[in-house]
PDB file of C-alpha atoms in Angstrom:
ATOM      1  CA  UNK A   1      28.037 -11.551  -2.750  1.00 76.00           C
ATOM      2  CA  UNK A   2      27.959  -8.658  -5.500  1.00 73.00           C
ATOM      3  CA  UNK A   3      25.080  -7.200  -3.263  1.00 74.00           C
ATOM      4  CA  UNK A   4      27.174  -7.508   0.148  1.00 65.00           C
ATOM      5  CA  UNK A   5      30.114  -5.629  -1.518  1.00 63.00           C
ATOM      6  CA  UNK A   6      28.047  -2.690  -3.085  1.00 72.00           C
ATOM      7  CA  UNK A   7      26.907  -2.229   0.720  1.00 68.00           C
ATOM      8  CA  UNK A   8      30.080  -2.105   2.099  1.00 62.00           C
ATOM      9  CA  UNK A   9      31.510   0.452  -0.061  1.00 67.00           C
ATOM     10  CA  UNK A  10      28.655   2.217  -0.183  1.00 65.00           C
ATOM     11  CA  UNK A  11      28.533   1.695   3.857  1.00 66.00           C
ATOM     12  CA  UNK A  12      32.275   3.054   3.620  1.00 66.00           C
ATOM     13  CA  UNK A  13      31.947   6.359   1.415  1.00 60.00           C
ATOM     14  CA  UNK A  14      29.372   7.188   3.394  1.00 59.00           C
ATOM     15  CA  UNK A  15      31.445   6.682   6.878  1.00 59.00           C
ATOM     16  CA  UNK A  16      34.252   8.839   5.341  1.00 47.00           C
ATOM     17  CA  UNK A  17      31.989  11.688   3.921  1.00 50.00           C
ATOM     18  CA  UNK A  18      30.404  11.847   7.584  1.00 52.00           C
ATOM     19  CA  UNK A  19      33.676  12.070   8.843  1.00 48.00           C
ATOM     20  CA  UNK A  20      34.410  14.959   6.596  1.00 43.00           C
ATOM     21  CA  UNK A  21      31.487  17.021   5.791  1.00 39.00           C
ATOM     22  CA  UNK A  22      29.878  19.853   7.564  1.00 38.00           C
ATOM     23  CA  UNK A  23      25.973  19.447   7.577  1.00 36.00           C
ATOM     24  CA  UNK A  24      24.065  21.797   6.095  1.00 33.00           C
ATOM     25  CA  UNK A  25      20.532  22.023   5.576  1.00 33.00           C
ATOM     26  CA  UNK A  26      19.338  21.661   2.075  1.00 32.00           C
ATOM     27  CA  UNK A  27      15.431  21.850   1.457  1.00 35.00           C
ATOM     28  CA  UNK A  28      13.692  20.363  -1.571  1.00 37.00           C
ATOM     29  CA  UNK A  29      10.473  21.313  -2.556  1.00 38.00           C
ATOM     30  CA  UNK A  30       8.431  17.520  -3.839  1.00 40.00           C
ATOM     31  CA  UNK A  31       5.228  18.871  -3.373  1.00 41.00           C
ATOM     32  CA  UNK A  32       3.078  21.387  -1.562  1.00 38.00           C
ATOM     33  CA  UNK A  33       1.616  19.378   1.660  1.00 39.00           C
ATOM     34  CA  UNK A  34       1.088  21.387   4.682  1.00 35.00           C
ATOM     35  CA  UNK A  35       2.858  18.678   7.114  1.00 38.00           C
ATOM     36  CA  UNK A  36       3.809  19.529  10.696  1.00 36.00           C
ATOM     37  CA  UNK A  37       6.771  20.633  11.292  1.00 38.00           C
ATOM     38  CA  UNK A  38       9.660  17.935  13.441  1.00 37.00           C
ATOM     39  CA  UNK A  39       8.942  18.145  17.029  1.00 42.00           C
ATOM     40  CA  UNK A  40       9.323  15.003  19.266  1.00 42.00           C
ATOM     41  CA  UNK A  41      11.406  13.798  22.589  1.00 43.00           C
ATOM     42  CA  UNK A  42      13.829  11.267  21.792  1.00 44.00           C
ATOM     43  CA  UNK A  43      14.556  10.790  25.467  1.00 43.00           C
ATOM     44  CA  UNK A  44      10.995   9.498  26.189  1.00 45.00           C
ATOM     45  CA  UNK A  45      10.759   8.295  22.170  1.00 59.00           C
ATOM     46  CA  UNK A  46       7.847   9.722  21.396  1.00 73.00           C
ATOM     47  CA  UNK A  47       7.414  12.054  18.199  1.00 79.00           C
ATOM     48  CA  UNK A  48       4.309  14.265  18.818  1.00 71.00           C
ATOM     49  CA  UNK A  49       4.707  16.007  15.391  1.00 71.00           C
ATOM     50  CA  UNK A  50       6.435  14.850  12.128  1.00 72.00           C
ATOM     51  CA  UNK A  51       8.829  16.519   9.449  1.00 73.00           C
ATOM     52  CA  UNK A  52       6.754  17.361   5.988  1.00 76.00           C
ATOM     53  CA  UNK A  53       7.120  15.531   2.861  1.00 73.00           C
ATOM     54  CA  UNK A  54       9.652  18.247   1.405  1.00 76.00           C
ATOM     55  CA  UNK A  55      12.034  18.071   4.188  1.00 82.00           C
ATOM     56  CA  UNK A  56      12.996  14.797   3.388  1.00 88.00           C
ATOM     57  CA  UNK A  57      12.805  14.434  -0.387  1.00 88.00           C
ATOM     58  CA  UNK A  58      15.678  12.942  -1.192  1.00 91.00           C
ATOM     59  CA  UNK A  59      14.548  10.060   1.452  1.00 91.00           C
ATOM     60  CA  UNK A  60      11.187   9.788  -0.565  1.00 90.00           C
ATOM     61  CA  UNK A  61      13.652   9.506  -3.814  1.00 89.00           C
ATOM     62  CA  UNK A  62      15.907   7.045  -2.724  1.00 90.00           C
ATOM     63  CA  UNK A  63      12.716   4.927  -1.596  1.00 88.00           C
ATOM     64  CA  UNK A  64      11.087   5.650  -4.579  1.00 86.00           C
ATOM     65  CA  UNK A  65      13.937   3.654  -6.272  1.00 85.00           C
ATOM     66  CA  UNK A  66      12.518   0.634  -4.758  1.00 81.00           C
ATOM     67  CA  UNK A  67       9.046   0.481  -5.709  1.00 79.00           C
ATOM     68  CA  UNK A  68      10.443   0.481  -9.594  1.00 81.00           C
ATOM     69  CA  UNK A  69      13.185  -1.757  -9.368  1.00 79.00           C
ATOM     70  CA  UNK A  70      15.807   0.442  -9.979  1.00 79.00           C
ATOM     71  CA  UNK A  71      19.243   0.056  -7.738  1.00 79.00           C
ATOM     72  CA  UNK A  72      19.876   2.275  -5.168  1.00 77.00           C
ATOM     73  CA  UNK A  73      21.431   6.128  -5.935  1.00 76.00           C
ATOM     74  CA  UNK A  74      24.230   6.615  -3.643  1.00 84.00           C
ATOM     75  CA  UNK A  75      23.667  10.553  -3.829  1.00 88.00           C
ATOM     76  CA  UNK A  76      20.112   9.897  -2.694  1.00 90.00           C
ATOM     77  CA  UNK A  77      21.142   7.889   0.408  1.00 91.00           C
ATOM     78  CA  UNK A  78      23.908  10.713   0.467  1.00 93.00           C
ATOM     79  CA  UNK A  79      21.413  13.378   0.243  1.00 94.00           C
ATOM     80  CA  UNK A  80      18.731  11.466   2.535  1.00 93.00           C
ATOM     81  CA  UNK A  81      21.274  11.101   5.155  1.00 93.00           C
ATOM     82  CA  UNK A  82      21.859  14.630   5.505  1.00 93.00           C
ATOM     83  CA  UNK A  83      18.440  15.348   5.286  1.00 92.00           C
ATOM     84  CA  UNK A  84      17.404  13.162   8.114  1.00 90.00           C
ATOM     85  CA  UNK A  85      20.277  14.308  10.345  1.00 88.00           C
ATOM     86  CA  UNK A  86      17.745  17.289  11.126  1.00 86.00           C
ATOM     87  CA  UNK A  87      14.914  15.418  11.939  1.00 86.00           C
ATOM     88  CA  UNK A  88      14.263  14.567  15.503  1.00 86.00           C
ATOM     89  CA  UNK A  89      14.974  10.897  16.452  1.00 84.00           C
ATOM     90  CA  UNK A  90      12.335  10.375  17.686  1.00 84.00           C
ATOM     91  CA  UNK A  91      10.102  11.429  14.508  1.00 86.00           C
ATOM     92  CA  UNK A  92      12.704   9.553  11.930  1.00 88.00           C
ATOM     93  CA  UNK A  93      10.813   6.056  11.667  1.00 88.00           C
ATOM     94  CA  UNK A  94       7.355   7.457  11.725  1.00 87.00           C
ATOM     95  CA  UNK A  95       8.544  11.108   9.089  1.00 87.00           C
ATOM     96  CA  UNK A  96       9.696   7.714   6.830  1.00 87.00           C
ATOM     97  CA  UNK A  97       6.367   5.768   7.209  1.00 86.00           C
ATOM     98  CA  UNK A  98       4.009   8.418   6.667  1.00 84.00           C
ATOM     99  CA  UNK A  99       6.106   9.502   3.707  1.00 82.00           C
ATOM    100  CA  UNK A 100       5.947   6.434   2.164  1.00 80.00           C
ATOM    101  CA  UNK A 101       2.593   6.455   2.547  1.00 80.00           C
ATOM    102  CA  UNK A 102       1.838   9.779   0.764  1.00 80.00           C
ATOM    103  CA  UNK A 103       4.269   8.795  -1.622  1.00 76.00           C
ATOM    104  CA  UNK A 104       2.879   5.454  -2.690  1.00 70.00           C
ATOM    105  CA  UNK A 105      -0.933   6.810  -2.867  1.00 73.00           C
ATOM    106  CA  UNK A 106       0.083   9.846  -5.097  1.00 72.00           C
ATOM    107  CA  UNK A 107       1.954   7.464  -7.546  1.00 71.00           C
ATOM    108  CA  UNK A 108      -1.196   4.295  -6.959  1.00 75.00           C
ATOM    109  CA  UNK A 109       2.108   1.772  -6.426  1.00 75.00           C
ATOM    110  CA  UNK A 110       0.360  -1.792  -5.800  1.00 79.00           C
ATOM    111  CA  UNK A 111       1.169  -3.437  -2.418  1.00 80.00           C
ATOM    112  CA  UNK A 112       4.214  -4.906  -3.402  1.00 82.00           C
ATOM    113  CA  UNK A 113       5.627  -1.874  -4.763  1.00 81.00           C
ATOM    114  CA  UNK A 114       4.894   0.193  -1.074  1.00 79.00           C
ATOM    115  CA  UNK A 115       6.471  -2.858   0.928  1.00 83.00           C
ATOM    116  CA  UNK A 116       9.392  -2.711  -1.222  1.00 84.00           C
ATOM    117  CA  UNK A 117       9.136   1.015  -0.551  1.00 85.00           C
ATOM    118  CA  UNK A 118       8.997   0.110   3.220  1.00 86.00           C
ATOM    119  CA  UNK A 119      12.299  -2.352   3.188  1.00 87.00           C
ATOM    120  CA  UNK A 120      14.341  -0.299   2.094  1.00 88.00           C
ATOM    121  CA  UNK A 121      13.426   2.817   4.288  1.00 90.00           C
ATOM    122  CA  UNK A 122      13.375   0.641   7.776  1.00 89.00           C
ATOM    123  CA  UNK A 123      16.528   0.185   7.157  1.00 90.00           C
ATOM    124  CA  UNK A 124      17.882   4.017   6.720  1.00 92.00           C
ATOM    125  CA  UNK A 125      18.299   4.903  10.443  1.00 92.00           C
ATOM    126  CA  UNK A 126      20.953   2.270  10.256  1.00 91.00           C
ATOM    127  CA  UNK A 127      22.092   3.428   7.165  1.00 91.00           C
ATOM    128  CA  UNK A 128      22.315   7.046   8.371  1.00 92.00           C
ATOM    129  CA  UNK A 129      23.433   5.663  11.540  1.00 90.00           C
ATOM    130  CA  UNK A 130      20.734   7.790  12.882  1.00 85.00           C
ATOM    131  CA  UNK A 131      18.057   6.922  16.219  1.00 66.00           C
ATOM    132  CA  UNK A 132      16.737   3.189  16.059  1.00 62.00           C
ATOM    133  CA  UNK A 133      18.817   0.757  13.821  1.00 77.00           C
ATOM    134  CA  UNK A 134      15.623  -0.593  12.062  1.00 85.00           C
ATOM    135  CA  UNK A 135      12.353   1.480  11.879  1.00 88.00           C
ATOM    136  CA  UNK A 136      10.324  -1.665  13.797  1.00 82.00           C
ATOM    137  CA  UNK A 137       7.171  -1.896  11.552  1.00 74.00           C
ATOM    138  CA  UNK A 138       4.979  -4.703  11.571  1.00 60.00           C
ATOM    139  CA  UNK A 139       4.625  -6.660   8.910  1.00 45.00           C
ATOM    140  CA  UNK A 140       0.972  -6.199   8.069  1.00 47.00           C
ATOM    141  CA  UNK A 141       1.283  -1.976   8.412  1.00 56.00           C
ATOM    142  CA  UNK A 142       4.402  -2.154   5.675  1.00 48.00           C
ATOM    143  CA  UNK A 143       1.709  -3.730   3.189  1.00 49.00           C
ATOM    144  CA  UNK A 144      -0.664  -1.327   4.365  1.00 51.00           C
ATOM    145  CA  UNK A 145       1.153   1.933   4.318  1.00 49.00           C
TER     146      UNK A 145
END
């Protein structure tokens, strides 16, 4: 119940500061990968090229959260949001999966830290209320990623 309430205030702040903030881009530097740049077709739903690492940082950071148990940072979701609301649709499941990916090889998480990792970022489209509700991944590539 404790769980249900923290989402729906966080769920509300973040309705109201969409409703009120101008987007801006903000770039974070994690690391130094030489990622594509975000190219895709949301019409057809097809993402030929994916955002890099950096340009969605705070995503990585608020996912990162999950693999060591800590609660979730509203400013990261915040932050993650924004970030995402300049990727294509198109590329936002598959920028989140590969950036997991990177993510949880860098830092050697164990397969339960990555899937933990993985449930919490399949659910930030919704979150964002961005492209798909649910990044649809199947349940053997979340282990796996």
């Amino acid at each position: 119940m404790v769980k249900l309430v923290i989402f729906v205030a966080l769920f509300s702040a973040l309705s109201v500061a969409e409703a009120s903030v101008i987007r801006t881009t903000t770039s974070v530097s994690h690391d130094n990968d030489d990622d594509l740049m975000m190219t895709g077709n949301a019409a057809e739903g097809t993402c030929t090229e994916v955002p890099r690492s950096r340009d969605i940082g705070y995503c990585i950071d608020y996912v990162r959260e999950a693999a060591t148990g800590d609660p979730p940072t509203g400013s990261h979701l915040w932050a993650c949001c924004s970030q995402m609301g300049n990727v294509d649709k198109a590329c936002i499941c598959e920028a989140l999966k590969k950036a997991i990916s990177k993510s949880g090889k860098q830092a050697q998480w164990e397969a339960e830290e990555r899937m933990r990792m993985a449930r919490r970022a399949r659910n930030i489209p919704a979150m964002c209320r961005l492209g798909p509700q649910k990044c649809d991944w199947s349940s053997t590539s979340i282990g796996m990623i």
